[in-house]
Coordinates of N, CA and C in Angstrom, one line a residue:
X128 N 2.3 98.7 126.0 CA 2.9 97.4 125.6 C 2.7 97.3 124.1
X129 N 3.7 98.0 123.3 CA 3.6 97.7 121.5 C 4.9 96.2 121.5
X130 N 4.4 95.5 120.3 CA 5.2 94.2 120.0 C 5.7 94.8 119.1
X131 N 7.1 95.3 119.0 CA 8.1 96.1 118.3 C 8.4 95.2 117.1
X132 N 9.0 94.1 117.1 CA 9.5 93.0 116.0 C 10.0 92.1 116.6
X133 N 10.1 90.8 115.5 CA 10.4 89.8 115.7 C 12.0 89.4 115.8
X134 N 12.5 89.2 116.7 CA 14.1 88.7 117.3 C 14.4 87.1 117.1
X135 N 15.5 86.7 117.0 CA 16.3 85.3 117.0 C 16.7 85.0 118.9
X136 N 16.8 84.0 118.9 CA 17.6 83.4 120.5 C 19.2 84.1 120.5
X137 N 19.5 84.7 121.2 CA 20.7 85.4 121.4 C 21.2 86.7 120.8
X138 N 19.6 86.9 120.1 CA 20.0 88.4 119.5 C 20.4 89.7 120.2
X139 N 21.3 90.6 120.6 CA 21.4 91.6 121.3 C 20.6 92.4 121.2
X140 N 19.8 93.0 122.4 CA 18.5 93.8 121.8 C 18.7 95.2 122.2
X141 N 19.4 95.4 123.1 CA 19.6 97.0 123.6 C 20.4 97.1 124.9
X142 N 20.9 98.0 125.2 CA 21.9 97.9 126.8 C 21.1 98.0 127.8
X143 N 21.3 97.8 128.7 CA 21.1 97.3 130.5 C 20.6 99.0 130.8
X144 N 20.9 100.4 130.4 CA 20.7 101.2 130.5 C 19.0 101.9 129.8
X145 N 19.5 101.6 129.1 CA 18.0 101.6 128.2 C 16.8 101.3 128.9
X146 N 16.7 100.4 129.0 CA 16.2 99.3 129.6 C 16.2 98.3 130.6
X147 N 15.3 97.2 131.2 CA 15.5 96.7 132.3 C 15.1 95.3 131.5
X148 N 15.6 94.1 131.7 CA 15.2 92.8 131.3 C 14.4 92.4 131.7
X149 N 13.3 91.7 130.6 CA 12.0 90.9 131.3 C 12.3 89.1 130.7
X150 N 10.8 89.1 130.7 CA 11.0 87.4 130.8 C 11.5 87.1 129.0
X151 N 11.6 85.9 129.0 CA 12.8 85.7 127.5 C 13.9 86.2 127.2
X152 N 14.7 86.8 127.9 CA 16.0 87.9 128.1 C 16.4 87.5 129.0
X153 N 17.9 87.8 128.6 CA 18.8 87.5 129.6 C 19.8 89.0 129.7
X154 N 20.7 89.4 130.4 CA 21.7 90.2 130.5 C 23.1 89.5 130.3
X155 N 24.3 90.3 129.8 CA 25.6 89.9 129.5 C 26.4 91.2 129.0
X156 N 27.5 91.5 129.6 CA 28.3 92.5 129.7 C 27.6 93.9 129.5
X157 N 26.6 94.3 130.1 CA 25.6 95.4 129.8 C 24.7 95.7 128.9
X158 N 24.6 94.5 128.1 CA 23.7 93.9 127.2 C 22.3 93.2 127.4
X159 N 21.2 93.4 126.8 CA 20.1 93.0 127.3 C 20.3 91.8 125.7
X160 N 20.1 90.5 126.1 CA 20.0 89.5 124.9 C 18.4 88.8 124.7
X161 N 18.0 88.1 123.6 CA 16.8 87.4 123.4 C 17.4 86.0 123.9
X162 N 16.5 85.4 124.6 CA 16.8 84.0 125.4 C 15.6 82.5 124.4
X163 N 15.1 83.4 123.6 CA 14.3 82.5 122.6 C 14.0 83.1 121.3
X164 N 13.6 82.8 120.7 CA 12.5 83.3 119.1 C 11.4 83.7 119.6
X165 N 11.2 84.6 119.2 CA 10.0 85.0 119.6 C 9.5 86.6 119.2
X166 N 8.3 87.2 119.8 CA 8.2 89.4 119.4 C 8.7 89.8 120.4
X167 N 9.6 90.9 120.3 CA 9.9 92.0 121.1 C 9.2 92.2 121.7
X168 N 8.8 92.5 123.0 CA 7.7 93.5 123.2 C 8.7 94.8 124.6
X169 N 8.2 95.8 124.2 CA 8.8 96.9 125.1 C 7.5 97.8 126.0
X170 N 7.9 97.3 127.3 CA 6.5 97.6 128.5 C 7.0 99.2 129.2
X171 N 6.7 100.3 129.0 CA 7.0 101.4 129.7 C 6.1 101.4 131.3
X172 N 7.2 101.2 132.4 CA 6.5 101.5 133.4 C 6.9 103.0 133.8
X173 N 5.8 103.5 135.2 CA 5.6 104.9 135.4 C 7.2 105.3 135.9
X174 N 7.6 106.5 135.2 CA 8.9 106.9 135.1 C 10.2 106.3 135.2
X175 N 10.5 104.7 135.0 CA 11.2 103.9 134.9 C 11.6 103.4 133.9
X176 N 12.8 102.9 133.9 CA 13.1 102.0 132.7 C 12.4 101.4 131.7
X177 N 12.1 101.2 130.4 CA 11.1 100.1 129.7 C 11.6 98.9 130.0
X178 N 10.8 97.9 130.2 CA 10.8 96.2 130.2 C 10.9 96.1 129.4
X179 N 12.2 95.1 128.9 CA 12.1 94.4 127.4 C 11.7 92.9 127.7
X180 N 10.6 92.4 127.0 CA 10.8 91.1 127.2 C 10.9 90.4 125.7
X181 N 10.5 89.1 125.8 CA 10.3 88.3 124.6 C 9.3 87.2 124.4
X182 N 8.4 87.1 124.0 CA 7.2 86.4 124.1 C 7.3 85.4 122.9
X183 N 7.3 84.0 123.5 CA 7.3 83.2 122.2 C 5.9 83.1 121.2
X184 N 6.5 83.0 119.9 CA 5.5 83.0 119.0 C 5.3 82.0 119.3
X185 N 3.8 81.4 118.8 CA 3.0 80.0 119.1 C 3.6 79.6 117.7
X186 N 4.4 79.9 116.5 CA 4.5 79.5 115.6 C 6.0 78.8 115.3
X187 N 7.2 79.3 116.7 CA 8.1 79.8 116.6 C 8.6 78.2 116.6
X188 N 9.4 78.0 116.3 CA 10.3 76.7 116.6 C 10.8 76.3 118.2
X189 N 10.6 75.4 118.5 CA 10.5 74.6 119.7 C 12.0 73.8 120.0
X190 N 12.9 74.4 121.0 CA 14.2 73.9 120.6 C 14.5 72.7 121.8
X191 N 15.2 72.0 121.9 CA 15.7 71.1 123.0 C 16.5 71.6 124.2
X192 N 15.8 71.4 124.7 CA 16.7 72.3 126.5 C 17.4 71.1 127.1
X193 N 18.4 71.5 127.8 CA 19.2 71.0 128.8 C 17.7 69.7 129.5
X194 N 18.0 68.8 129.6 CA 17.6 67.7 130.7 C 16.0 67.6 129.8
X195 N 15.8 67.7 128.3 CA 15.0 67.4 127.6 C 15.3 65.7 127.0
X196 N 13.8 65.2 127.2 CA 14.3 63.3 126.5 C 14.1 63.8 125.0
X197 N 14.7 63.5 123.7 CA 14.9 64.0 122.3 C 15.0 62.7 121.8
X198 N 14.2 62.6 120.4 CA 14.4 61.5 119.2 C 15.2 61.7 118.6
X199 N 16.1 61.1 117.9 CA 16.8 61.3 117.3 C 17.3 60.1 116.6
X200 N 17.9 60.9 115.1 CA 18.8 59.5 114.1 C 20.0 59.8 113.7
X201 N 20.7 58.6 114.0 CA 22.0 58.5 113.8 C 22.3 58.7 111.9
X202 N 23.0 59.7 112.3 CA 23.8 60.2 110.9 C 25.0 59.5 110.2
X203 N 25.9 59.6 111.4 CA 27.4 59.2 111.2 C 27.8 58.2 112.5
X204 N 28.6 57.5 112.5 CA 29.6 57.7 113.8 C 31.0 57.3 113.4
X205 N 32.2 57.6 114.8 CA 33.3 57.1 114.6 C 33.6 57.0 115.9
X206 N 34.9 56.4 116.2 CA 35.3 55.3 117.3 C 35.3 56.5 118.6
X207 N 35.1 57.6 118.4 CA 34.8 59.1 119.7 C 33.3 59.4 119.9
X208 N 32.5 59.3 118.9 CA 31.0 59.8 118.8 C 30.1 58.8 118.0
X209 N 28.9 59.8 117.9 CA 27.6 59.3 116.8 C 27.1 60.6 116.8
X210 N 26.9 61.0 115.6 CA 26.6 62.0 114.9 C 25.2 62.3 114.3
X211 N 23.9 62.6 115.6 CA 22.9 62.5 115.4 C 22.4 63.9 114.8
X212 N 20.9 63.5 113.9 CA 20.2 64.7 113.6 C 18.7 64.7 114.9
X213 N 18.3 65.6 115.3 CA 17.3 65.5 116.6 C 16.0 65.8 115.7
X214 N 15.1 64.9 115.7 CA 13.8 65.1 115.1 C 12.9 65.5 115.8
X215 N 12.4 65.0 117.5 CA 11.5 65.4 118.3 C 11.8 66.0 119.7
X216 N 11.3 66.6 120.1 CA 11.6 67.1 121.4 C 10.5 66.9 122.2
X217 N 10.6 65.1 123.5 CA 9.8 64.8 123.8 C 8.4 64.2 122.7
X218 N 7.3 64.7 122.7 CA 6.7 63.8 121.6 C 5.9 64.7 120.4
X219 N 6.8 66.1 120.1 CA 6.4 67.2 119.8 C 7.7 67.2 118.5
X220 N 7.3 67.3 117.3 CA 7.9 67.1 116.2 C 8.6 68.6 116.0
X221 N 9.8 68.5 115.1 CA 10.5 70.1 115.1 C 10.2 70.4 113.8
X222 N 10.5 71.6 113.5 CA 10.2 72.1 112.1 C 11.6 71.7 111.2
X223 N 12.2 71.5 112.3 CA 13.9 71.8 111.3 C 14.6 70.8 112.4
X224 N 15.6 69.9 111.5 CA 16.4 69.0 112.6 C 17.8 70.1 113.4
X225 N 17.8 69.6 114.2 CA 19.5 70.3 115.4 C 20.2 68.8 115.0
X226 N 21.7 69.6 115.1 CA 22.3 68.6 115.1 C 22.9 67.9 116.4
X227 N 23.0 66.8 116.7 CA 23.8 66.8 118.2 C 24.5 65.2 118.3
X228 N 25.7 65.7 119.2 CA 26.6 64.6 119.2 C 26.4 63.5 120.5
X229 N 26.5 62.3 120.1 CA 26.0 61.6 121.7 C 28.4 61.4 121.8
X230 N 29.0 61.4 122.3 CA 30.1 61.3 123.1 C 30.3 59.8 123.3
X231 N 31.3 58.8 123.5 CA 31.5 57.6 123.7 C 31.8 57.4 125.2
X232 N 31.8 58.4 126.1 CA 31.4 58.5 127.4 C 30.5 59.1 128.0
X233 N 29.1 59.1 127.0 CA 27.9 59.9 127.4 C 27.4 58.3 126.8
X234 N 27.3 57.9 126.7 CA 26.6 56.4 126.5 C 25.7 55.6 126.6
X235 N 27.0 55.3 128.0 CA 26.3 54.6 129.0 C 26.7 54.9 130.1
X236 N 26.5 54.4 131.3 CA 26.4 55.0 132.9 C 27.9 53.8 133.6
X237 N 27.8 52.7 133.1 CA 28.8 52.2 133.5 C 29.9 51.5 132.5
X238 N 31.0 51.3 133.1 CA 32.4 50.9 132.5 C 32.1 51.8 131.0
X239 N 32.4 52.8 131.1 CA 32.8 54.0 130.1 C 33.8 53.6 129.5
X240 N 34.4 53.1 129.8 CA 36.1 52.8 128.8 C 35.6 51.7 127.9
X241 N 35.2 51.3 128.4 CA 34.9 50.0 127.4 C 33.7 49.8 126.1
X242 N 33.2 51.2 126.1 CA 32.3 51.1 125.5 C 32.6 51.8 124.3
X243 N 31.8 51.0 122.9 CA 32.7 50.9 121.7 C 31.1 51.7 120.7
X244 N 31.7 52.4 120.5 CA 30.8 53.0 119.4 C 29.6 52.6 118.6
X245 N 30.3 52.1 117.7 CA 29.9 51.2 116.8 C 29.4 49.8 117.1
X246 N 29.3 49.1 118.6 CA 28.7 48.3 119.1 C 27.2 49.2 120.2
X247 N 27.1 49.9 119.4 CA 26.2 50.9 120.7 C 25.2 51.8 119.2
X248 N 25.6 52.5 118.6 CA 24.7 52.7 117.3 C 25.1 52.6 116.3
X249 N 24.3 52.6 115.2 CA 24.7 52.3 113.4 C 24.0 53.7 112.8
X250 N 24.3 54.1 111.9 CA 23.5 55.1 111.1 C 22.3 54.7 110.8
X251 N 21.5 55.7 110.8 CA 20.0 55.2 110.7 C 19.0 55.1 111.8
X252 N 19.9 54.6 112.7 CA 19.3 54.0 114.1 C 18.1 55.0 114.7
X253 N 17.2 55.0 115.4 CA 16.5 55.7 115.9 C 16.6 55.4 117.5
X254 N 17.0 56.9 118.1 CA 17.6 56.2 119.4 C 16.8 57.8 120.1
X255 N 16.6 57.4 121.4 CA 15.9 58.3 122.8 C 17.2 58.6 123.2
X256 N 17.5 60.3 123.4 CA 18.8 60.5 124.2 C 18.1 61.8 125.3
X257 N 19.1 62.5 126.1 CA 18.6 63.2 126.9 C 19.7 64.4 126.6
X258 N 19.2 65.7 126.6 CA 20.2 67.0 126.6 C 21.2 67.4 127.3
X259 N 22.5 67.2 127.6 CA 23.3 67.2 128.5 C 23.9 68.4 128.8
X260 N 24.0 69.3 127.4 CA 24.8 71.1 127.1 C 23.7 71.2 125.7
X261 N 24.4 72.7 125.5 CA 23.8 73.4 124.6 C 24.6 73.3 123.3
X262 N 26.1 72.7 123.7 CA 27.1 72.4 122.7 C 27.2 73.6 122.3
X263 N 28.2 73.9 120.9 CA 29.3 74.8 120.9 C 28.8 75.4 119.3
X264 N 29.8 76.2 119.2 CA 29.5 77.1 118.3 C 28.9 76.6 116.6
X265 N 29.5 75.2 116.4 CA 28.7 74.5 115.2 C 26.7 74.0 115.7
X266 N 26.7 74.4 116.9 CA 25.3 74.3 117.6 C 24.7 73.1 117.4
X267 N 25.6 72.1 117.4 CA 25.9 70.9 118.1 C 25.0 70.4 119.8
X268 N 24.1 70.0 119.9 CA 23.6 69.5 121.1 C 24.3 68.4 121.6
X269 N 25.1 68.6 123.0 CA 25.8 67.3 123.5 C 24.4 66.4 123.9
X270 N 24.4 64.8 123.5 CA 23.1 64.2 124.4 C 24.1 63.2 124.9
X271 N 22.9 62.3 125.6 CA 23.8 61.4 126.7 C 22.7 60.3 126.6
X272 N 22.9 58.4 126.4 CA 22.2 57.9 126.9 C 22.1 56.8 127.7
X273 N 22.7 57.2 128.7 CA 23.8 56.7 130.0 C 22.1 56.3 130.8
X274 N 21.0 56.5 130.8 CA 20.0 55.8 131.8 C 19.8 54.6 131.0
X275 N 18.7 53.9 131.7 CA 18.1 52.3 131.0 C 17.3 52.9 130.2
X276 N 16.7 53.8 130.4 CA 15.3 54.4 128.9 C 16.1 55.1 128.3
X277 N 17.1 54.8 127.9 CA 17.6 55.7 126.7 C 18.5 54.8 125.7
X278 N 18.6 55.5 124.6 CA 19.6 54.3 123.9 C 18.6 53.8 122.7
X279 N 18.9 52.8 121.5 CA 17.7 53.0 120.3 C 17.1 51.7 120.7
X280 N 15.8 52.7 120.2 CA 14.2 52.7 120.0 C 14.1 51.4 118.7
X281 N 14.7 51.9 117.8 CA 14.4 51.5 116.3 C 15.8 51.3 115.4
X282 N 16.2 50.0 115.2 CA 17.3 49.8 114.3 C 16.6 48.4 113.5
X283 N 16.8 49.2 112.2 CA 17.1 48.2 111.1 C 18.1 47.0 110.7
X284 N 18.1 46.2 109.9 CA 18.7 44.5 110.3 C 19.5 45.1 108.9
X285 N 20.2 44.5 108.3 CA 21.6 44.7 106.9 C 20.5 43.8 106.1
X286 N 19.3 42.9 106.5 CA 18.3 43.1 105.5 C 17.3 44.0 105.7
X287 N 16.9 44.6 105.8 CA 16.2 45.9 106.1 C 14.8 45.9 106.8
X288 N 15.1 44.7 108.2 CA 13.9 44.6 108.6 C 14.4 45.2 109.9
X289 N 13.2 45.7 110.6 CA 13.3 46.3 111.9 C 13.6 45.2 113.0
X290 N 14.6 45.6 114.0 CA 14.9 44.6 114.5 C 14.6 44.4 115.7
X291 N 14.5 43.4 116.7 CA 13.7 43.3 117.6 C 14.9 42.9 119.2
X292 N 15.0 44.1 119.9 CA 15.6 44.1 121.2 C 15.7 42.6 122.1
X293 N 16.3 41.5 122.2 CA 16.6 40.6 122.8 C 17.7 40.9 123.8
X294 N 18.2 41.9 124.5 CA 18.8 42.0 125.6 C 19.3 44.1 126.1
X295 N 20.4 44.2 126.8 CA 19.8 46.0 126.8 C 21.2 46.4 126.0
X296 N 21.8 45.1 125.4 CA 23.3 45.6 124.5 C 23.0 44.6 123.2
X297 N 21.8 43.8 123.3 CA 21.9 43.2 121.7 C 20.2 43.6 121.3
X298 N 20.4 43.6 119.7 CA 19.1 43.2 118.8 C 19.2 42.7 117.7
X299 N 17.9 41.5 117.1 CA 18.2 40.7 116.4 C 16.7 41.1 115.5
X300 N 17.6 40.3 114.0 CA 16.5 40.4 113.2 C 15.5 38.9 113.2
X301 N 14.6 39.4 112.5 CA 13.4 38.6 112.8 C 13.5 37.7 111.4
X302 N 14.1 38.0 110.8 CA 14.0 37.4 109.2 C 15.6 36.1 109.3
X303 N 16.7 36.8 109.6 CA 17.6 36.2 109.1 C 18.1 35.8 110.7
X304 N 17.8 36.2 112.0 CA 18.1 35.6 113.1 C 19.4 35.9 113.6
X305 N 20.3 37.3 112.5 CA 21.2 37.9 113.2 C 21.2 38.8 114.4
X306 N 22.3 38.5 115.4 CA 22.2 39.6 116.4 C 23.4 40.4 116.2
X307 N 22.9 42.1 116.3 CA 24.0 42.8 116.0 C 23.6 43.7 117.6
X308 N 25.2 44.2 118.2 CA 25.0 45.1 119.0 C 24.3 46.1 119.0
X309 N 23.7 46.7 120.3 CA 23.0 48.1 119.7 C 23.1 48.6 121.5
X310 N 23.1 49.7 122.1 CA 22.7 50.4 123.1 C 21.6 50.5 123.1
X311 N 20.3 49.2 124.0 CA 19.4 49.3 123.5 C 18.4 49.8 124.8
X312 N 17.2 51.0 124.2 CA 16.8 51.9 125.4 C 15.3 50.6 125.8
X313 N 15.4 50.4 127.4 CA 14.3 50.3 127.9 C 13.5 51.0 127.9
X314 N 12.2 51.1 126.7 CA 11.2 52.3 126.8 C 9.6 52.1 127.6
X315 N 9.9 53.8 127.8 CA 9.1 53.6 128.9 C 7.5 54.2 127.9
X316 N 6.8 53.7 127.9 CA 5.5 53.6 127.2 C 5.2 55.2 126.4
X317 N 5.3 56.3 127.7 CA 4.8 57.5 127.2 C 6.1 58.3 126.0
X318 N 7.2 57.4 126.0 CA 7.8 58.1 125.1 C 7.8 57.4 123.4
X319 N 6.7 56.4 123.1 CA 6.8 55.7 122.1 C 6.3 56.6 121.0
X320 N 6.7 56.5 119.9 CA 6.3 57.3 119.1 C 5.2 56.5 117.7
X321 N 3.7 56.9 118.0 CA 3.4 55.9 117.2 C 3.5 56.3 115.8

């Protein structure tokens, strides 16, 4: 077992002939691929194929998987999405933000038609969403925050005070007593970020 070098998530590593796939690998059209970041490592068993696997570095960046709860702040939106950058995964901080889109029918769980963007987040916002896909070639994370614990955490007031949840579709500021819409997540203790 030598640790050959260091690979990317999806990197092609060698054919299905070569070799036999271990753990962090995956196979695809006779191709043995990397399934994380992480070292090479190539295992010779007795007169068989070598195992390739892939062993995460303890240093390696930590990405958001499908059915992962993710922090995240709103970038942009328009009357289709919200255009978040993902800061944490769970309560475990990234090195580098992902980008990922919440959908205006990934929301919320009920009357999907009627749910309006821009009455649900603002830029800035700090909101709890959940991984839904791996999203597409701009590597784009689709999220979803269609449960009661999901939806923002933390939105600022147009005076720039944090504002305080008074229902699970409004929040209001504490200074000037406005209420502006928000998709607002029931949180559940262990996901607070202090």
């Amino acid at each position: 077992r030598q640790p050959l070098s260091s690979c990317v998530a999806g990197e092609r590593l060698c054919s299905t002939e070569e070799a036999t796939a271990g753990s962090g690998t995956y196979t695809r059209h006779g191709f043995i691929f990397s399934s994380l970041a992480g070292c090479l490592e190539r295992k010779n068993e007795d007169n068989e194929l070598p195992v390739v696997s892939v062993v995460r570095d303890s240093e390696s960046q930590l990405l958001p998987n499908v059915g992962a709860v993710v922090t995240c702040k709103v970038c942009s939106i328009n009357s289709r999405f919200a255009k978040v950058h993902i800061l944490y995964v769970g309560s475990t901080p990234l090195k580098s933000t992902f980008r990922g889109t919440i959908r205006r029918e990934d929301i919320r769980a009920t009357e999907k038609d009627k749910v309006e963007v821009y009455k649900s987040f603002r830029p800035s916002d700090i909101v709890l969403a959940k991984v839904i896909s791996l999203g597409d070639a701009q590597s784009n994370y689709l999220l979803s925050t269609a449960e009661n614990e999901l939806g923002v955490v933390v939105a600022r007031s147009e005076a720039g005070v944090q504002m305080v949840p008074i229902s699970w579709c409004e929040m209001q500021c504490p200074r000037t007593h406005t209420k502006e819409f928000r998709k607002v997540a029931r949180v559940q203790p262990q996901f607070l970020q202090t």
